[in-house]
CSV table of C-alpha atoms in Angstrom, one decimal:
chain,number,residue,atom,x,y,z
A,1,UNK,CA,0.0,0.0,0.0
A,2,UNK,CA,1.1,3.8,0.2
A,3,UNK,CA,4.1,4.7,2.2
A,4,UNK,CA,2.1,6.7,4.9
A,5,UNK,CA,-0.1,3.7,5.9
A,6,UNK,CA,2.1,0.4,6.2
A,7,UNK,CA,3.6,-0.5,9.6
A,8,UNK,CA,7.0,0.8,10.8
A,9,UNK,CA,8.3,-3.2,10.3
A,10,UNK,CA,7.2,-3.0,7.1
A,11,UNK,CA,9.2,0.1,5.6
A,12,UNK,CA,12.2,-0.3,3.9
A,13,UNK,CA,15.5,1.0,5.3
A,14,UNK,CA,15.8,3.5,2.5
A,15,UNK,CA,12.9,4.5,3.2
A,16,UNK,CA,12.7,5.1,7.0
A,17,UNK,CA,13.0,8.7,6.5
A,18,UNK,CA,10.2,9.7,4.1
A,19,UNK,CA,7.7,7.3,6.0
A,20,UNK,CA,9.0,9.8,9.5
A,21,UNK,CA,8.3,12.6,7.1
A,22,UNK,CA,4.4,11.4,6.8
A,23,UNK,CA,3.1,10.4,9.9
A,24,UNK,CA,1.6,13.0,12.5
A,25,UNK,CA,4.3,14.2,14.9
A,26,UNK,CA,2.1,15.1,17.9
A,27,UNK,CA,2.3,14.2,21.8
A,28,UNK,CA,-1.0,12.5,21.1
A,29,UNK,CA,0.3,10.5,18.1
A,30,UNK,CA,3.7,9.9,20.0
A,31,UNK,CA,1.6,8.6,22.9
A,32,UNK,CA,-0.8,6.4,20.9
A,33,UNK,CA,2.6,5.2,19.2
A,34,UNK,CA,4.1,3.9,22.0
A,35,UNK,CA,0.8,2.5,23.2
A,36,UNK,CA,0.3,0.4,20.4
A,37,UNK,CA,4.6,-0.4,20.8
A,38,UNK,CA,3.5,-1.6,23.8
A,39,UNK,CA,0.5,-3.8,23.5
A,40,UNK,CA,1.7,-5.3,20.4
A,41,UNK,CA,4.8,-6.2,22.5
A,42,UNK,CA,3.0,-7.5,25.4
A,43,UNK,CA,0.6,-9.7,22.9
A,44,UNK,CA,3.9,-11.3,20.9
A,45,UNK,CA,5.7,-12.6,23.7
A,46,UNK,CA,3.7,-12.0,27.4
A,47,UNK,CA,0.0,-12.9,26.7
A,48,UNK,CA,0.7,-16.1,25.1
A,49,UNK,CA,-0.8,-19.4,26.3
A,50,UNK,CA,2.8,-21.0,26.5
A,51,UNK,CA,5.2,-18.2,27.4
A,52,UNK,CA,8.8,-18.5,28.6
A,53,UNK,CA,11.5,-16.6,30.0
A,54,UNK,CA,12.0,-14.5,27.1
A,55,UNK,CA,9.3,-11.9,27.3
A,56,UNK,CA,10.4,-10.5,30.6
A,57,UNK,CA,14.0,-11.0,29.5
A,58,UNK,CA,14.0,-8.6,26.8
A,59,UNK,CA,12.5,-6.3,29.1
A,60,UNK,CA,15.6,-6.6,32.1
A,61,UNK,CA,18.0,-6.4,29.1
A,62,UNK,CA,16.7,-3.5,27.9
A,63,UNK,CA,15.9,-1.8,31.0
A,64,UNK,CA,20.2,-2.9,31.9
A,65,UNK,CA,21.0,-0.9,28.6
A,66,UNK,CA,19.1,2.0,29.4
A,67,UNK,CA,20.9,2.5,32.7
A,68,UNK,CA,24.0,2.0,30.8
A,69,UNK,CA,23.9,5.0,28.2
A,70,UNK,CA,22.1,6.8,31.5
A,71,UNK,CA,25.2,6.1,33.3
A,72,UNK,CA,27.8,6.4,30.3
A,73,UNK,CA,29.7,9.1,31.5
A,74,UNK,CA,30.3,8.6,34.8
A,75,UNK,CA,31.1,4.9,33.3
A,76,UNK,CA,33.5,6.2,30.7
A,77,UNK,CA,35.5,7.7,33.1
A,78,UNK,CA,36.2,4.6,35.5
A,79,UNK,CA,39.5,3.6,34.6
A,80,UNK,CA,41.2,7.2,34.9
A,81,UNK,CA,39.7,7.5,38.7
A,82,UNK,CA,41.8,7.3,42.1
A,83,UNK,CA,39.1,6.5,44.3
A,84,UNK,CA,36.2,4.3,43.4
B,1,UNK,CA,37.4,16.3,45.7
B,2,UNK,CA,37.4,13.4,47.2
B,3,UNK,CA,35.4,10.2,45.8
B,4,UNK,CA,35.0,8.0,47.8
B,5,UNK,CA,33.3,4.4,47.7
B,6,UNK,CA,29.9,6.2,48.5
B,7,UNK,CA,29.4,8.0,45.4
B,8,UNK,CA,27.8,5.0,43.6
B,9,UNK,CA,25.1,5.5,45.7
B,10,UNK,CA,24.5,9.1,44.7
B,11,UNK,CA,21.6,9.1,42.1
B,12,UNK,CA,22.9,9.2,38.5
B,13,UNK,CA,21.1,11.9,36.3
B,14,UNK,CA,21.0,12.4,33.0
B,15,UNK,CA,19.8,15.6,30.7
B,16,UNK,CA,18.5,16.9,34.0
B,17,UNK,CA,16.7,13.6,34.1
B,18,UNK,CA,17.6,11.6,37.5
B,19,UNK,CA,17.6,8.0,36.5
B,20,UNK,CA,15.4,7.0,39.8
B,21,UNK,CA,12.5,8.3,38.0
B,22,UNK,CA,12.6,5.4,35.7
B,23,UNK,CA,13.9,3.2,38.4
B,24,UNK,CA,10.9,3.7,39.8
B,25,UNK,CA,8.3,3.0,37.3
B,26,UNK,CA,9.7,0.4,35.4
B,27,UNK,CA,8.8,-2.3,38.0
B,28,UNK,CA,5.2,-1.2,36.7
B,29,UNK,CA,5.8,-2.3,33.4
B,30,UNK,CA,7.1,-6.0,34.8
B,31,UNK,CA,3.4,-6.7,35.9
B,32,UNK,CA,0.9,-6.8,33.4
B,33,UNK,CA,-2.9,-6.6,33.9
B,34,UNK,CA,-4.8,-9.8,33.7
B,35,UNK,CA,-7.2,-8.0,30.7
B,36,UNK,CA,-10.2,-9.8,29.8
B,37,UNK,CA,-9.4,-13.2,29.3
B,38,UNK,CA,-10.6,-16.2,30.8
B,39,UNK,CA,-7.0,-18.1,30.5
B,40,UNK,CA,-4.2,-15.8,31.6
B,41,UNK,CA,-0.8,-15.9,30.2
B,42,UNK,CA,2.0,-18.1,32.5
B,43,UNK,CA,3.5,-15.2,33.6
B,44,UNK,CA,0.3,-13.4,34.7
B,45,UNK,CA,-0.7,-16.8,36.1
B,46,UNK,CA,1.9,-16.8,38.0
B,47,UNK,CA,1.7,-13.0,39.8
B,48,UNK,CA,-1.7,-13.6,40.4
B,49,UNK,CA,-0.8,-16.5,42.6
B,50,UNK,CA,1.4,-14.7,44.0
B,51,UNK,CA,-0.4,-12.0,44.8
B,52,UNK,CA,-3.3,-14.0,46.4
B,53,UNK,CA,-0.3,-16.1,48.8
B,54,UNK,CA,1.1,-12.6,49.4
B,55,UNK,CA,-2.5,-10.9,50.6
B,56,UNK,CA,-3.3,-13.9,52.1
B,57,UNK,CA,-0.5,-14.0,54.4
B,58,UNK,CA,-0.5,-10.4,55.4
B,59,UNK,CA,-3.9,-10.6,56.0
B,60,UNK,CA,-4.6,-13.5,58.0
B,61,UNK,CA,-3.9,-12.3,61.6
B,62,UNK,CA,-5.9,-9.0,60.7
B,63,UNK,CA,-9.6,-8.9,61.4
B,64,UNK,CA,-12.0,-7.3,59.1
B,65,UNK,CA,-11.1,-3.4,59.4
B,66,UNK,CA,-7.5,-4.0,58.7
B,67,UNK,CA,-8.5,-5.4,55.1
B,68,UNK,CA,-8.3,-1.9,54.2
B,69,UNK,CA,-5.1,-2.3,54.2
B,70,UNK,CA,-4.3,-5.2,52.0
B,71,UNK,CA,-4.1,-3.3,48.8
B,72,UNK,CA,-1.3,-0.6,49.9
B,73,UNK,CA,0.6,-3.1,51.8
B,74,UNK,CA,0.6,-6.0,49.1
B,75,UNK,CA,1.3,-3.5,46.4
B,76,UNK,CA,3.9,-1.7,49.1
B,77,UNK,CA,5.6,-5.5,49.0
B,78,UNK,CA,5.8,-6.3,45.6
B,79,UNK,CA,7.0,-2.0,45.0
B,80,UNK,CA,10.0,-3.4,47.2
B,81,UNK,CA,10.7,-6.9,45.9
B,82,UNK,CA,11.0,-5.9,42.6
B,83,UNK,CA,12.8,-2.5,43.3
B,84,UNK,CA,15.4,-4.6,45.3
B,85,UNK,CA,15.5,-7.3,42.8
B,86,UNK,CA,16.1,-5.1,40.0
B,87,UNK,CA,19.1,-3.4,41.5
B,88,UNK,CA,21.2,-6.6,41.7
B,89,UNK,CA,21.1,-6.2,37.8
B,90,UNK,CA,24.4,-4.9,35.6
B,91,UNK,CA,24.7,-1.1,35.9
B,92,UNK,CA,21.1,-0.7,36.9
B,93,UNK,CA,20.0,1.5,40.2
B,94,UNK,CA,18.3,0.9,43.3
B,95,UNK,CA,16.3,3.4,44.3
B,96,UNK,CA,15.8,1.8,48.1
B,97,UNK,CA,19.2,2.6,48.5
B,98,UNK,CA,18.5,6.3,49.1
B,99,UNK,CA,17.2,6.5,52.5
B,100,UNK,CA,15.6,9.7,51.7
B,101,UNK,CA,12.9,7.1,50.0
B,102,UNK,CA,12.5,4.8,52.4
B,103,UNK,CA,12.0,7.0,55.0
B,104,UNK,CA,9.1,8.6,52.9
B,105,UNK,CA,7.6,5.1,52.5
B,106,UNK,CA,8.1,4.1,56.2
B,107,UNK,CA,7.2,7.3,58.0
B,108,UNK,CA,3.7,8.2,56.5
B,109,UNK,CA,2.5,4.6,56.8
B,110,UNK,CA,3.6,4.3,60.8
B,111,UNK,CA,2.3,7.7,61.7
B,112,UNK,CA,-1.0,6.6,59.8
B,113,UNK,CA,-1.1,3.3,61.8
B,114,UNK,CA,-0.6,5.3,65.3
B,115,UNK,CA,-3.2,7.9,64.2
B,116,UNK,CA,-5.8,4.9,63.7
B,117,UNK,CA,-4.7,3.4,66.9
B,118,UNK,CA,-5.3,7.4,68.8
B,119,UNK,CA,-8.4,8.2,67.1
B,120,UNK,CA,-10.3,4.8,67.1
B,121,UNK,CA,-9.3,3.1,70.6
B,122,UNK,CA,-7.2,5.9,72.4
B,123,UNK,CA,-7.1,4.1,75.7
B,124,UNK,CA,-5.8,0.7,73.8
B,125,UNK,CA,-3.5,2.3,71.9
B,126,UNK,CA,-2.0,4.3,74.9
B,127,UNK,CA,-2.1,1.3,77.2
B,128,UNK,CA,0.8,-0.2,74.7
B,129,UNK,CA,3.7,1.5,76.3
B,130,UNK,CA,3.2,-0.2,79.6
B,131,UNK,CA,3.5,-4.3,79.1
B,132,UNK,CA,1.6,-6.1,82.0
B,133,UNK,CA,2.7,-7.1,85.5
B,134,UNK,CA,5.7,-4.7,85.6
B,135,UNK,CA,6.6,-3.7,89.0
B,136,UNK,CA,4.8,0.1,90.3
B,137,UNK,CA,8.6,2.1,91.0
B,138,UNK,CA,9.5,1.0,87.4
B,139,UNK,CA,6.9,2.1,85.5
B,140,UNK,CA,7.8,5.8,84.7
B,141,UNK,CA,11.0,4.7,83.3
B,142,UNK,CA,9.1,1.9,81.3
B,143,UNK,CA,6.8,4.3,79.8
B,144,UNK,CA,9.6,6.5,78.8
B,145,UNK,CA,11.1,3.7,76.9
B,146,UNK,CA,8.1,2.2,75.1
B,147,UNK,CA,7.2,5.9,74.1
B,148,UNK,CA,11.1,6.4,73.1
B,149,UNK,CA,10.6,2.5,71.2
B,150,UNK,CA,7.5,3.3,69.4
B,151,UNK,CA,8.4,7.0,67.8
B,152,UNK,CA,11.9,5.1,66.7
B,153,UNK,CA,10.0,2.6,64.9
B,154,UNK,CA,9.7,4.8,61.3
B,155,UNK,CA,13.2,5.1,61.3
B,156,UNK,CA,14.5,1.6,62.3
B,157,UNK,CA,12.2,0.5,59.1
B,158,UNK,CA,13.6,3.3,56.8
B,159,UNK,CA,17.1,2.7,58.4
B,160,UNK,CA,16.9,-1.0,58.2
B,161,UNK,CA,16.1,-0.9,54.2
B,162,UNK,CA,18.7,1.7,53.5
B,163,UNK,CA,21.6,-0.2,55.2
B,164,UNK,CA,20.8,-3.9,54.1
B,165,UNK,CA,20.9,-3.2,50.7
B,166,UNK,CA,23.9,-0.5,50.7
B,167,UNK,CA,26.0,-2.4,52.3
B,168,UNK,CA,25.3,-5.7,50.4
B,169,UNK,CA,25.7,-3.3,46.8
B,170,UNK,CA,29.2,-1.9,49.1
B,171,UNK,CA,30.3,-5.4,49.5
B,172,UNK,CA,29.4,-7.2,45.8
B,173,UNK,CA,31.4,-4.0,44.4
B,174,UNK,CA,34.3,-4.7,46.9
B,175,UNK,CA,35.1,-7.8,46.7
B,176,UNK,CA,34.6,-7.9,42.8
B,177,UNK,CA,36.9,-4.8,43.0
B,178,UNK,CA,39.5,-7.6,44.8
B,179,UNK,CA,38.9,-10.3,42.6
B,180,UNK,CA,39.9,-8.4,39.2
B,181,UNK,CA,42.9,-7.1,40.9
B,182,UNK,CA,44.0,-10.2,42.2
B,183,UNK,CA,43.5,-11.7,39.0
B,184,UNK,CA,46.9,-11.1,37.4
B,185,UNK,CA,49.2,-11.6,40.2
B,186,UNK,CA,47.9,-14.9,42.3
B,187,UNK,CA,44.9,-16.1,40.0
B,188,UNK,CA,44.4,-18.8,43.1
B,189,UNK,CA,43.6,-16.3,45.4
B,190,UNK,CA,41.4,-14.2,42.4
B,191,UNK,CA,39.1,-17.7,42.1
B,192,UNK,CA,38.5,-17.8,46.2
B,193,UNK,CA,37.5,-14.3,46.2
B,194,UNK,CA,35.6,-15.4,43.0
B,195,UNK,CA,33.4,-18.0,45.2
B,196,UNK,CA,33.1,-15.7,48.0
B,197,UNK,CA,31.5,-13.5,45.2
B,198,UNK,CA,28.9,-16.1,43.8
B,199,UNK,CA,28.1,-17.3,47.3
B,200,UNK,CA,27.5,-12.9,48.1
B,201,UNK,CA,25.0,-12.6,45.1
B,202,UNK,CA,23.4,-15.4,46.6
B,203,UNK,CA,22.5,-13.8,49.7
B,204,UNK,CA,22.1,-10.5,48.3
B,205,UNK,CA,19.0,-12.0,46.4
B,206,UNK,CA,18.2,-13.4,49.5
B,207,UNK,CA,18.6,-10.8,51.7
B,208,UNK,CA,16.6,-8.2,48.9
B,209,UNK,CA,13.8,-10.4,49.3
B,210,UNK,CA,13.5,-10.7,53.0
B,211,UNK,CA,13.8,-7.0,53.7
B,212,UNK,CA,10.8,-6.2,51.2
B,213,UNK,CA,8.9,-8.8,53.3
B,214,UNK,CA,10.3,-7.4,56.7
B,215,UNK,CA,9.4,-4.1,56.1
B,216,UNK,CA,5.5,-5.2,55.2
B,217,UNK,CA,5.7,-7.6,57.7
B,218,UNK,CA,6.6,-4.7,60.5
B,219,UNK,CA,4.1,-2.5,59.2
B,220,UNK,CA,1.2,-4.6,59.3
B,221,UNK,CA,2.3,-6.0,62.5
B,222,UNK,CA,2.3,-2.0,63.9
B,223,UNK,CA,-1.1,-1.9,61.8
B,224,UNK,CA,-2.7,-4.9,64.2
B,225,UNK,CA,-1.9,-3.2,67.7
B,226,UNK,CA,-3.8,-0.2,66.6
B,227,UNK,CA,-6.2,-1.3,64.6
């Protein structure tokens, strides 16, 4: 279908920027975005009848990188420091 | 300036943006609602079941008023399970380790036990600080320190919190701290301090689960002299 309408896993790389270009940069739109990020998440891996580990693993991974680049440059520096 | 072993318990920020906020919420995002189905995923099988043992537990020697209760103080517990679960992760932060939050948890929820205790049965709740069959000259000095025991108790439960989980965070980052510098010179010695490590996360996980439990425990234990 047109660019504006297909889902972000289904846009080329080439054309990641065009398909940014059309879709409705609001805090509503954000919002619902990360919503539907969200539940679609949730339904692939958490709400399944046979789930395993993997679901909530992705999220403690994830949540472990995040305090990583939160942390980067107090991080970066730890080799150069007298005390720790 | 001087940094010392204590700044890795300062609270990290980035952009402005303290990174406790999102240590804070992102236990929320761990426990999904049931929704509308009749058959619940295995993970939300699971927390439900451990919600009902949880409520169950805390509930039992309560009688009928103190089921108020059971929502803030099961919710309270699994806040600080997962909170101190969480910050035995790589590079992550625990937020219980800043006492300024666990006194904030500790010291509305004790003052709003004592206040239940003063307004609903004031002679009851005042007839605490002296135990039974204590001898007449002693009881001044007894009443001085039950009074002395009972406004200490919000900050033996904020206190407690802090310091179990500083210190085991202090010592995992100590003794890893010894085991890569030992590595290169006596490797030996690197893989006992290597076992003392593994046997430390043991009881840290341990020991972040038992506090969570204590803390509830205390409180509703407070919550069933006054209630």
């Amino acid at each position: 279908g047109p660019l504006s309408e297909r889902p972000l896993m289904e846009v080329r790389l080439g054309e990641l920027h065009t398909w940014i270009s059309t879709c409705h940069v609001s805090p509503q739109g954000l919002l619902g975005a990360v919503q539907k990020a969200w539940s679609s998440y949730c339904d692939k891996y958490i709400h399944v009848r046979r789930g395993g580990p993997s679901g909530i693993s992705m999220l403690l991974a994830g949540y472990c990188l995040l305090s990583y680049g939160w942390n980067y440059q107090h991080l970066r520096r730890h080799r150069w420091r007298k005390y720790h | 300036m001087n940094l010392t072993f204590f700044d890795q318990f300062s609270s990290p920020s980035l952009l402005g943006i303290p990174l406790i906020l999102i240590a804070m919420t992102f236990p929320a995002l761990l426990i999904p609602s049931p929704g509308n189905r009749w058959i619940t995923s295995r993970l939300t099988t699971l927390q439900l079941w451990f919600f009902n043992l949880v409520t169950k537990q805390l509930m039992m020697p309560l009688d009928k008023k103190g089921h108020k209760w059971a929502l803030i103080l099961t919710s309270l517990m699994v806040f600080l399970l997962l909170t101190n679960l969480l910050g035995l992760l790589p590079y992550t932060f625990t937020p219980t380790t800043q006492l300024s939050m666990n006194l904030a948890l500790a010291f509305p929820l004790w003052l709003a036990t004592v206040l239940t205790g003063l307004r609903n049965q004031p002679s009851t709740s005042l007839g605490h600080l002296l135990p039974e069959g204590t001898p007449t000259p002693l009881i001044p000095a007894l009443i001085l320190i039950e009074t002395t025991s009972l406004l200490i108790r919000p900050l033996a439960l904020g206190v407690r919190l802090t310091a179990n989980l500083t210190a085991g965070h202090l010592l995992i980052q100590l003794i890893s701290t010894a085991t890569t510098a030992l590595f290169s010179t006596m490797p030996a010695i690197s893989l006992l301090t290597l076992l003392i490590l593994l046997l430390l996360t043991i009881l840290e996980v341990a020991v972040a689960m038992i506090q969570a439990y204590v803390f509830v425990l205390l409180l509703s234990l407070y919550l069933q002299e006054n209630i």
